[in-house]
mmCIF file of C-alpha atoms in Angstrom:
data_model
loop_
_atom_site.group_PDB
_atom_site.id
_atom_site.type_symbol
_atom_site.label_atom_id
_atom_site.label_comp_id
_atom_site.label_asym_id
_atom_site.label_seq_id
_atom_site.Cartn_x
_atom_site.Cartn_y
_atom_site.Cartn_z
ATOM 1 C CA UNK J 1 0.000 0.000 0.000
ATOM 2 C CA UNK J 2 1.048 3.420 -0.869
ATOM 3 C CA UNK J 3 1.323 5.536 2.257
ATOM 4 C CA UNK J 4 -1.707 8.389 2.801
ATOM 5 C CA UNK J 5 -0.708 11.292 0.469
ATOM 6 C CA UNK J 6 1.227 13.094 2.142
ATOM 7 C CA UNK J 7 4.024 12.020 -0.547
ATOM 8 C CA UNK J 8 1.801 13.846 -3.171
ATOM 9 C CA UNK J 9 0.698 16.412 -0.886
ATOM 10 C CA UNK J 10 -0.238 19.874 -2.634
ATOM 11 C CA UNK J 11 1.744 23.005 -1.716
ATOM 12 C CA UNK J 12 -0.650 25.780 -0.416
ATOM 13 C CA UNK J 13 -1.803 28.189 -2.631
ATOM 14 C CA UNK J 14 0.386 32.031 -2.532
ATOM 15 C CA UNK J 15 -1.379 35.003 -2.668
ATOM 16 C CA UNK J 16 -1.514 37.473 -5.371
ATOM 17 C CA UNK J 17 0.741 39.719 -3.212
ATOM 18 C CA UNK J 18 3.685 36.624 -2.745
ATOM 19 C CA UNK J 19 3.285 35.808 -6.313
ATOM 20 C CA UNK J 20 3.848 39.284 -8.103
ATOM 21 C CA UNK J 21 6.764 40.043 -5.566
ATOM 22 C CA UNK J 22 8.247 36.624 -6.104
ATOM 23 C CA UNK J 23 7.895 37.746 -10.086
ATOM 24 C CA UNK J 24 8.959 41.213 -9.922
ATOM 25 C CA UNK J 25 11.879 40.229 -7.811
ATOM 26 C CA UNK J 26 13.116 37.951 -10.178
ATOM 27 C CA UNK J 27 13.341 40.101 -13.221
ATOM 28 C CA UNK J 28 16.554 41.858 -14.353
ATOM 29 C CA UNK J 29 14.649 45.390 -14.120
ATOM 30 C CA UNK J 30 12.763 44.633 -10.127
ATOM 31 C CA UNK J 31 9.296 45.887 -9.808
ATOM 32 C CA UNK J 32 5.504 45.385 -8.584
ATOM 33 C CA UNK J 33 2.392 46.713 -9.569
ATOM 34 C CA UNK J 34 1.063 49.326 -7.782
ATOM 35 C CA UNK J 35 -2.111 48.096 -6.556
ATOM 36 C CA UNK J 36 -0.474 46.767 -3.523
ATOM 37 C CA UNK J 37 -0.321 49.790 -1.780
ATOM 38 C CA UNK J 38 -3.548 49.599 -1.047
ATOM 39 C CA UNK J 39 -4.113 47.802 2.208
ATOM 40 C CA UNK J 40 -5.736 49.947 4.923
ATOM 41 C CA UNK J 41 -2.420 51.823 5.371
ATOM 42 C CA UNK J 42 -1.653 52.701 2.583
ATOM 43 C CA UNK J 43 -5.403 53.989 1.710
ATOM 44 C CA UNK J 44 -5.233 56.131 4.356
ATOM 45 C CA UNK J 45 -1.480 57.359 3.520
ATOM 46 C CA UNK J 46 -2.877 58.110 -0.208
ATOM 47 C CA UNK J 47 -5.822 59.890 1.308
ATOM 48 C CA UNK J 48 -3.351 62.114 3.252
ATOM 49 C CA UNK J 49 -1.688 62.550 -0.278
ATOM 50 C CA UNK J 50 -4.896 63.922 -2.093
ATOM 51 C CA UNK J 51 -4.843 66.253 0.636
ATOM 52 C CA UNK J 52 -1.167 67.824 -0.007
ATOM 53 C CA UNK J 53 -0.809 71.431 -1.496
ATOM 54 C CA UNK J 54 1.968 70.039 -3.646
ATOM 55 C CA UNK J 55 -0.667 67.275 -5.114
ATOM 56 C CA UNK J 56 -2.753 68.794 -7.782
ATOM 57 C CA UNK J 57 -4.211 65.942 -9.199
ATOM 58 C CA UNK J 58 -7.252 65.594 -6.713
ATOM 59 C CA UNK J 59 -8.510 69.147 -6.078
ATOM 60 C CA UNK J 60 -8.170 69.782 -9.840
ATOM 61 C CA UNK J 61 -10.249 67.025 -11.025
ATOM 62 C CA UNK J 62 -12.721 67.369 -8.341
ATOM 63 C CA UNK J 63 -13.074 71.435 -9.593
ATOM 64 C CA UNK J 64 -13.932 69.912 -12.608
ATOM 65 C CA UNK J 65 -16.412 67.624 -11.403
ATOM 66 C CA UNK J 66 -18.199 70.317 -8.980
ATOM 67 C CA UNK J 67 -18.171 72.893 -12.333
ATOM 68 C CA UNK J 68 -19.689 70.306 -14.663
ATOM 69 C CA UNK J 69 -21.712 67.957 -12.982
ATOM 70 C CA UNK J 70 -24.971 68.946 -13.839
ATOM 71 C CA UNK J 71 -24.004 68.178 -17.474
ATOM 72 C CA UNK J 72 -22.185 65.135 -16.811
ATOM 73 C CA UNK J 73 -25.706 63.622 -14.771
ATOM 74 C CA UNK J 74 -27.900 64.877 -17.427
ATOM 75 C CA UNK J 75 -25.592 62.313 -19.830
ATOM 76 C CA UNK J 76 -25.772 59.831 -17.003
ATOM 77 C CA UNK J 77 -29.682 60.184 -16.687
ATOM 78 C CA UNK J 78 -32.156 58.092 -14.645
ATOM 79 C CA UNK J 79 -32.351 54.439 -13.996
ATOM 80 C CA UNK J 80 -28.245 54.207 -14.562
ATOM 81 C CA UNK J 81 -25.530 51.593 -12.831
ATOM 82 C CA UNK J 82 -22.961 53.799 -11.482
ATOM 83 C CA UNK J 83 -19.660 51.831 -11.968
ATOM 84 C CA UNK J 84 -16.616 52.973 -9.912
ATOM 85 C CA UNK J 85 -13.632 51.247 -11.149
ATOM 86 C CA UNK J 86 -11.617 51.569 -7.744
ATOM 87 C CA UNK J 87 -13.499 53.735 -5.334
ATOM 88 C CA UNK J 88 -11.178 54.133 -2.477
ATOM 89 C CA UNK J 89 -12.871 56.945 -0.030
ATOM 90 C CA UNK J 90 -16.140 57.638 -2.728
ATOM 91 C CA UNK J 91 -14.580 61.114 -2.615
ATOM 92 C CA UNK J 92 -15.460 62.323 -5.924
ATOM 93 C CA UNK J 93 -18.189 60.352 -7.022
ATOM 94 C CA UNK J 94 -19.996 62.479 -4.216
ATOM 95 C CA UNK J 95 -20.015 65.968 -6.922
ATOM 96 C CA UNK J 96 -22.074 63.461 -9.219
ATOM 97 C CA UNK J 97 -24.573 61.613 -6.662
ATOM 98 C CA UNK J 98 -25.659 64.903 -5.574
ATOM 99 C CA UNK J 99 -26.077 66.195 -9.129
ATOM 100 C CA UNK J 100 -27.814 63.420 -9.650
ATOM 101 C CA UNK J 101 -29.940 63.894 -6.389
ATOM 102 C CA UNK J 102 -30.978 67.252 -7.817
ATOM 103 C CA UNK J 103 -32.362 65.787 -10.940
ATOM 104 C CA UNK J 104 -34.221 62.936 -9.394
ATOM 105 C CA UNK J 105 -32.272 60.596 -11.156
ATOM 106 C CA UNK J 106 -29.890 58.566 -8.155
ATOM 107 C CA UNK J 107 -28.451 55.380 -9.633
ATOM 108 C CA UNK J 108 -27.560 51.904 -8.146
ATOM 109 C CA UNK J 109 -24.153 52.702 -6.822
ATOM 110 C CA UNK J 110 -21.200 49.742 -7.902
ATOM 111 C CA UNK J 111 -18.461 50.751 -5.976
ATOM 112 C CA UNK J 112 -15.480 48.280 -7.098
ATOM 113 C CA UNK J 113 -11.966 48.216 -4.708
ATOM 114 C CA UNK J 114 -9.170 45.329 -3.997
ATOM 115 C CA UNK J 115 -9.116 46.896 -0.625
ATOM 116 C CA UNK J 116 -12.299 45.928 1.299
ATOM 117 C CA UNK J 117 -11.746 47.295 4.505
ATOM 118 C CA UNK J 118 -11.324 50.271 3.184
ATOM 119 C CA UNK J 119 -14.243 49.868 0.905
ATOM 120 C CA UNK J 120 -16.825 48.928 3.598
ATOM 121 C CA UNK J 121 -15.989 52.105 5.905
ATOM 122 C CA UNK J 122 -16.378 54.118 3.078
ATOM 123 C CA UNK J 123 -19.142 52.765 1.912
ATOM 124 C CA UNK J 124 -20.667 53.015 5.689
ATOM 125 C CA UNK J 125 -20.091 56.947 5.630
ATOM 126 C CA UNK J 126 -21.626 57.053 2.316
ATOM 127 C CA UNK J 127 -24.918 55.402 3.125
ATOM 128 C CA UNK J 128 -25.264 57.575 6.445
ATOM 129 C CA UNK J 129 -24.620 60.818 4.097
ATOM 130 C CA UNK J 130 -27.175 59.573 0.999
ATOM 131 C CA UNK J 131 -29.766 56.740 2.801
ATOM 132 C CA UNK J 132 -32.068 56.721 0.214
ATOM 133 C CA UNK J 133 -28.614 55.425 -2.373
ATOM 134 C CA UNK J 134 -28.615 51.987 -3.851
ATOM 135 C CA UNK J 135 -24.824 50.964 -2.945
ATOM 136 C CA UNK J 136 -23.873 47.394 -4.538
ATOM 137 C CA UNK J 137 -20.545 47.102 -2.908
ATOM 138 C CA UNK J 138 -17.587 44.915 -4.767
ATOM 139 C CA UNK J 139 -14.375 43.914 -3.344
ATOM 140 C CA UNK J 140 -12.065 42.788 -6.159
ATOM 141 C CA UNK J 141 -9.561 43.729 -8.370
ATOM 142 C CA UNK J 142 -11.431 45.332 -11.425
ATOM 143 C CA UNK J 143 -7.945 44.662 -13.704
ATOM 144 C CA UNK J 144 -8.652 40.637 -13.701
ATOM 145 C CA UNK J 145 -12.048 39.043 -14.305
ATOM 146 C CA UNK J 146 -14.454 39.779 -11.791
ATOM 147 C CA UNK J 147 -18.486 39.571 -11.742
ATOM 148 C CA UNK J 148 -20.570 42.890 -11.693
ATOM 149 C CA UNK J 149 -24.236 43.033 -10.352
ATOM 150 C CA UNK J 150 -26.785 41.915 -12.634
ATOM 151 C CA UNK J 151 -28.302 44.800 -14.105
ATOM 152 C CA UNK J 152 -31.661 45.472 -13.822
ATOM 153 C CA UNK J 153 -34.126 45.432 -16.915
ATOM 154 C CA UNK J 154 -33.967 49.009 -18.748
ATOM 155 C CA UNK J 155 -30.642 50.279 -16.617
ATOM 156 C CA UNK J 156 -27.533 51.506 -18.795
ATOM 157 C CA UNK J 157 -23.923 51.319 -16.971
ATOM 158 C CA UNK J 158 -21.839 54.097 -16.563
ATOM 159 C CA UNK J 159 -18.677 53.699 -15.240
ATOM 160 C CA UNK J 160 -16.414 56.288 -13.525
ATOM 161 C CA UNK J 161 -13.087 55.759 -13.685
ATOM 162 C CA UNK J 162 -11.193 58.984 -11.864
ATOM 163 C CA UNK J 163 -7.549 60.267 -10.550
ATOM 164 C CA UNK J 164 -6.208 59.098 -13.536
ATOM 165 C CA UNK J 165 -5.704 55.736 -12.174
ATOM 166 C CA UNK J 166 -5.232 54.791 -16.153
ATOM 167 C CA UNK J 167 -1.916 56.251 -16.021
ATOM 168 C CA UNK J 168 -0.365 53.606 -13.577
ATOM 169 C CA UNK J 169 -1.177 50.946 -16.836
ATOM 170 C CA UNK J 170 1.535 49.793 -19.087
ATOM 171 C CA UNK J 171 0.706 51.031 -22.414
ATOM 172 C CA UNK J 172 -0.871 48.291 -23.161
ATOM 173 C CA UNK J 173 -2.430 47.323 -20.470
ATOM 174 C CA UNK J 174 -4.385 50.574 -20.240
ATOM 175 C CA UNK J 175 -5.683 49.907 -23.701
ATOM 176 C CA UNK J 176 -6.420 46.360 -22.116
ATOM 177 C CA UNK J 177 -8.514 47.617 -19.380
ATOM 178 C CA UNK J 178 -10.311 50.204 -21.565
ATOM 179 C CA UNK J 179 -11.275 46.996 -23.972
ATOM 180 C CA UNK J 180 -12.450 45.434 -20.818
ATOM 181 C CA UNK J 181 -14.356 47.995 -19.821
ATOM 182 C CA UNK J 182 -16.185 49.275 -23.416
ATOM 183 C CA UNK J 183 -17.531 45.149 -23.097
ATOM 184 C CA UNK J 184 -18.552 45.638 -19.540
ATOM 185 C CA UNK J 185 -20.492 49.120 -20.052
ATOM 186 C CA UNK J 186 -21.768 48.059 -23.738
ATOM 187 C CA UNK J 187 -24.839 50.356 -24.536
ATOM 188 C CA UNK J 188 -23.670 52.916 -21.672
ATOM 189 C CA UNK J 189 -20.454 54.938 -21.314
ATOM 190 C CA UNK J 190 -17.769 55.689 -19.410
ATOM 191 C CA UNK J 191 -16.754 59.090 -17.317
ATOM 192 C CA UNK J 192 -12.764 58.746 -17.371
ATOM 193 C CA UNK J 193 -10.395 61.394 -16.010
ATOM 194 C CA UNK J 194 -6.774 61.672 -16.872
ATOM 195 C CA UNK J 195 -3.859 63.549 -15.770
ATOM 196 C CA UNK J 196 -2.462 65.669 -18.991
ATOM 197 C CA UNK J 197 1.227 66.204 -19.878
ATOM 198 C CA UNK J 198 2.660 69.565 -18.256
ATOM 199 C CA UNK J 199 5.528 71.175 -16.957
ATOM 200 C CA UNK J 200 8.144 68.596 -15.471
ATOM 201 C CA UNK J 201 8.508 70.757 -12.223
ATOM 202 C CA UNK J 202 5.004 70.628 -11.088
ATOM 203 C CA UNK J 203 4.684 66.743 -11.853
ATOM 204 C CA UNK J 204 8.412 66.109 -9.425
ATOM 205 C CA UNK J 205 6.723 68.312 -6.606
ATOM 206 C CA UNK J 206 3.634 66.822 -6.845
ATOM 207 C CA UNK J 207 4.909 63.004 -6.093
ATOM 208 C CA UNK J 208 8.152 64.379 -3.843
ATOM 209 C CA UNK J 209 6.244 66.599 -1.187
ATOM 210 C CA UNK J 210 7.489 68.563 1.537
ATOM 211 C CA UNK J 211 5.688 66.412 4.609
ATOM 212 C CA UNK J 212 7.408 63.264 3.074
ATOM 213 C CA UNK J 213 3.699 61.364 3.098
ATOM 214 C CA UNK J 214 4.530 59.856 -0.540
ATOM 215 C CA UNK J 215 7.688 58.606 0.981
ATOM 216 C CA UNK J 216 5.657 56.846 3.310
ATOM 217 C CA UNK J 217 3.143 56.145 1.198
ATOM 218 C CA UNK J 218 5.833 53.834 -1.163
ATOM 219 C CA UNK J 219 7.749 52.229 1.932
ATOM 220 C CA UNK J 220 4.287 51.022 3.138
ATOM 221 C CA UNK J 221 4.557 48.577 0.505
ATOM 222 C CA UNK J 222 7.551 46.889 2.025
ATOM 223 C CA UNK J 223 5.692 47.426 5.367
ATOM 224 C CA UNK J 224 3.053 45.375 4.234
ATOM 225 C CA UNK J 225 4.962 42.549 2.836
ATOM 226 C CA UNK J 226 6.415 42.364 5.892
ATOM 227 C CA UNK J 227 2.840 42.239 7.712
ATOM 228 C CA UNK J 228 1.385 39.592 5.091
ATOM 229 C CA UNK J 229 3.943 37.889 3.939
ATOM 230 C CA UNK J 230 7.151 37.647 6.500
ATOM 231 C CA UNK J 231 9.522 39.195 4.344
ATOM 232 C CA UNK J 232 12.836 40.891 6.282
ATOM 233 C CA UNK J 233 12.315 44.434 4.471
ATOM 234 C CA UNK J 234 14.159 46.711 6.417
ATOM 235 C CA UNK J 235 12.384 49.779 5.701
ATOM 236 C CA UNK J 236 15.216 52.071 6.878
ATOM 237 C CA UNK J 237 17.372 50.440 3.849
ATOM 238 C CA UNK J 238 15.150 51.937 0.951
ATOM 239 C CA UNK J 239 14.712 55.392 -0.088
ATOM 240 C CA UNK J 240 11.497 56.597 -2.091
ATOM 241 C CA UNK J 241 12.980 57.881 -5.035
ATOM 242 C CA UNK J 242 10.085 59.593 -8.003
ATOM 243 C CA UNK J 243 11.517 61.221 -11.159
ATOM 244 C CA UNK J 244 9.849 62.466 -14.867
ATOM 245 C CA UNK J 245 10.758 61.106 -17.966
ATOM 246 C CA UNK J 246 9.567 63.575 -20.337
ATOM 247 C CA UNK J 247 10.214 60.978 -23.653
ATOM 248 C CA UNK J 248 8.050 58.077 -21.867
ATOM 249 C CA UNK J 249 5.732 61.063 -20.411
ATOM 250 C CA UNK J 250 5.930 59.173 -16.737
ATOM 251 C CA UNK J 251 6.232 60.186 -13.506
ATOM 252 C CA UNK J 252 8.017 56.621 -11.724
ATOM 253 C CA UNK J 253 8.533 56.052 -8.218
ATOM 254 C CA UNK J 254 11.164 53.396 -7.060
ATOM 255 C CA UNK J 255 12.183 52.095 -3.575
ATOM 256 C CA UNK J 256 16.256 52.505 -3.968
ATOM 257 C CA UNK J 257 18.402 50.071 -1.719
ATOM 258 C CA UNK J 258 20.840 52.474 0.687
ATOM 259 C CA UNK J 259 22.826 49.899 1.077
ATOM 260 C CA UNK J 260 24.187 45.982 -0.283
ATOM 261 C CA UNK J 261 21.507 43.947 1.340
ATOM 262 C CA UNK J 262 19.328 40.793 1.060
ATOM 263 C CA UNK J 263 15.505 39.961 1.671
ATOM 264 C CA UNK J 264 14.095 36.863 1.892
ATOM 265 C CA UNK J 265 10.807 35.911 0.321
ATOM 266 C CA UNK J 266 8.677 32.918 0.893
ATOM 267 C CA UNK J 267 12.328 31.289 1.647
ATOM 268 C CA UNK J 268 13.847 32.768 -1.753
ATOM 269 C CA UNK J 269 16.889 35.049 -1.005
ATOM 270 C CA UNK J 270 17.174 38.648 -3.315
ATOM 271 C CA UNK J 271 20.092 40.232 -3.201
ATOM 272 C CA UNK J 272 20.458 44.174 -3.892
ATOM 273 C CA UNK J 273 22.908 46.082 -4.691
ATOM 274 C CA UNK J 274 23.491 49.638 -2.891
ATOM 275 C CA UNK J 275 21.493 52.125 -5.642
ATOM 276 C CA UNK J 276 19.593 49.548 -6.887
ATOM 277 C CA UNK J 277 16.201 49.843 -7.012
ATOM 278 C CA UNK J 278 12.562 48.488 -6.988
ATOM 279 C CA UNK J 279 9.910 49.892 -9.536
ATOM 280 C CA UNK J 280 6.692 50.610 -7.441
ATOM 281 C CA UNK J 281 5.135 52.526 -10.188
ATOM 282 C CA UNK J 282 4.489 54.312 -13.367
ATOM 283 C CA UNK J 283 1.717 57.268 -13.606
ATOM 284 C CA UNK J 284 1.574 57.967 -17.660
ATOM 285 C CA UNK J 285 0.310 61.766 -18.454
ATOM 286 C CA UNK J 286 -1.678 62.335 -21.317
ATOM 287 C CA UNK J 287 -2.737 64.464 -23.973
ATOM 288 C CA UNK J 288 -6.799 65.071 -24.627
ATOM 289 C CA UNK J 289 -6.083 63.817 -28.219
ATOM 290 C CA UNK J 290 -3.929 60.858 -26.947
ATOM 291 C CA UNK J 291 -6.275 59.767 -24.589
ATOM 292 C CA UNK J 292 -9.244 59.884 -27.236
ATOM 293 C CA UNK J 293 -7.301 57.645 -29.492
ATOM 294 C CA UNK J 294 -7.043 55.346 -27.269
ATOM 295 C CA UNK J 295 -10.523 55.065 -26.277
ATOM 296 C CA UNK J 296 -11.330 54.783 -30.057
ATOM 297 C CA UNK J 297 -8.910 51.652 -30.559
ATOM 298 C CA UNK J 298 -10.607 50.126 -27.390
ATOM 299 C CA UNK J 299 -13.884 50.868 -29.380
ATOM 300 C CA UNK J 300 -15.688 53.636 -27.568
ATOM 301 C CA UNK J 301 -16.619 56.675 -29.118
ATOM 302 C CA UNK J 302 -15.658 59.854 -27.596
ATOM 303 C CA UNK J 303 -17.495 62.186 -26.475
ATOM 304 C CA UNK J 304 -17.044 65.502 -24.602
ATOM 305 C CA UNK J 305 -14.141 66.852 -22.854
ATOM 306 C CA UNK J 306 -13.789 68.962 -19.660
ATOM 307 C CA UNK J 307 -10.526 70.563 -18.663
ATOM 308 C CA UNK J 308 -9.637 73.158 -15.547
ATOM 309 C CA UNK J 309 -8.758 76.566 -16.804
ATOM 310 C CA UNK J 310 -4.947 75.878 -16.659
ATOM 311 C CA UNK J 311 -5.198 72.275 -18.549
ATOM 312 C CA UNK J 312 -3.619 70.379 -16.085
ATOM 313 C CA UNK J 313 -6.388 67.584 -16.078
ATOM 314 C CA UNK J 314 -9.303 66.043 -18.043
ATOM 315 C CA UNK J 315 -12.189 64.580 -17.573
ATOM 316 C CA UNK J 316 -13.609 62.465 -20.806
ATOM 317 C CA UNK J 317 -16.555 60.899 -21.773
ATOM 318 C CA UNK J 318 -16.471 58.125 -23.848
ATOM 319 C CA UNK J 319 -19.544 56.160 -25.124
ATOM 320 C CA UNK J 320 -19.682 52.140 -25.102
ATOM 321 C CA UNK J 321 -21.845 51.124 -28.488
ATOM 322 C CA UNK J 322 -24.635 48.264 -28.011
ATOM 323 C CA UNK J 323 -22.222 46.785 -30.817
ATOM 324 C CA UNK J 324 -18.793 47.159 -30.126
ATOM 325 C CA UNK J 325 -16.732 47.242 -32.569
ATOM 326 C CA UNK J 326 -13.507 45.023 -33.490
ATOM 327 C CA UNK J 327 -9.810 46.919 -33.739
#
């Protein structure tokens, strides 16, 4: 007889988190995708960020958002899905819910995040603020497959895709995720906003501030594979490092070692060298006729376009046709 299997015995499964950093650890160039920051710490720390007088990102999109919602929930209309492709505090979808209060027209609410902690306190603050809102909470991570709500007979979706979150994609990823998205909002649209290309100086303040919160902000990653995973990060041996690169139009932010050193993961040993450096993200500017391009090849149609006075950011509209079309 064969002894029980224990012989055969299957290893348990990693997480997402242990398998990207095992990856990104093991390529010549190191990196990890961004949406990893985003356990309950690091939330919180980007919250902070939004918040920064350096960080112009946030208070110019939501201008934009206060000075054209009306329009923007005309287009969205009654008896509409609201779709947020990563929520995080509901912060700006708040200008649109209460121009859509003021039409009679509130939607079922989709809030989608990876971090659900997060998610559900939000969500709790939301409800208190709007009782009478349909919210349809989703924890996942809305760049693999994941289930939304069924939709109810005679409702459009309309997703709402802010802070330029699109700019952390690859290239072609973000043309991935825009695919993905024209087949999950077919016969609505989607309300995208997008950093645009501008001066190099204002994009190095805005992700090196003063208070050092994006510094933190970047370390909490290593924080938090030490938390979930065990790894032997030691957080005083990496500096947050962000530069521009005006050819790739990119802001990136890397964790650069201080010193020779070695971390262990899942029992795998990494050794860096002093100066070298792990790639924690890329946020990819824009300009309004780049960005419509690249809705087109995803096969929406675009729509209008609303910009702050100084053109710093965007906010697009971009219809889904009932029958997409093939590029």
């Amino acid at each position: 007889m064969n002894p029980p299997a224990l012989a055969h015995a299957t290893p348990p499964r990693i997480s997402d988190f242990e398998h990207d950093l095992l990856e990104g650890l093991s390529q010549p160039v190191r990196a990890i995708s961004p949406k990893y920051f985003y356990d309950a710490r690091g939330s919180a720390l980007f919250d902070e960020i939004c918040e920064l007088p350096e960080y112009y990102p946030t208070r110019t999109e939501l201008g934009i958002l206060a000075a054209h919602a009306p329009e923007m929930a005309a287009r969205i209309g009654a008896d509409a899905d609201l779709v947020e492709f990563g929520a995080g505090s509901l912060n700006k979808v708040g200008q649109l819910l209460a121009a859509l209060q003021a039409r009679n027209a509130m939607p079922r609410y989709v809030p989608i995040d990876i971090s659900g902690e997060h998610l559900g306190a939000a969500v709790q603050s939301l409800r208190a603020r709007l009782p009478g809102l349909d919210v349809t909470p989703v924890v996942a991570d809305y760049t693999r497959a994941f289930t939304l709500p069924a939709q109810h007979a005679g409702r459009r979706r309309i997703g709402f895709f802010p802070g330029s979150t699109l700019g952390n994609f690859a290239p072609g990823e973000a043309l991935a995720f825009l695919r993905q998205a024209a087949r999950l909002l077919r016969g609505g649209s989607l309300l995208i906003g997008v950093d645009l290309v501008k001066d190099p100086a204002l994009l190095h303040a805005a992700y090196n501030d003063a208070q050092g919160v994006t510094a933190a902000f970047n370390l909490n990653l290593l924080r938090r594979a030490n938390s979930e995973l065990g790894t032997d990060f030691d957080l005083d041996g990496y500096a947050h490092h962000a530069l521009y690169h005006p050819g790739l139009r990119r802001i990136e932010m890397h964790l650069v070692s201080r010193r020779a050193q070695t971390v262990t993961v899942a029992g795998q040993r990494f050794d860096f060298d002093e100066g070298e450096s792990l790639h924690t993200e890329s946020s990819h500017k824009f300009t309004v006729h780049g960005l419509r391009a690249l809705a087109s090849q995803a096969g929406f149609r675009p729509g209008p376009v609303w910009t702050d006075p100084d053109r710093r950011f965007s906010v697009h509209w971009l219809d889904a046709p009932a029958a997409m079309l093939h590029h």
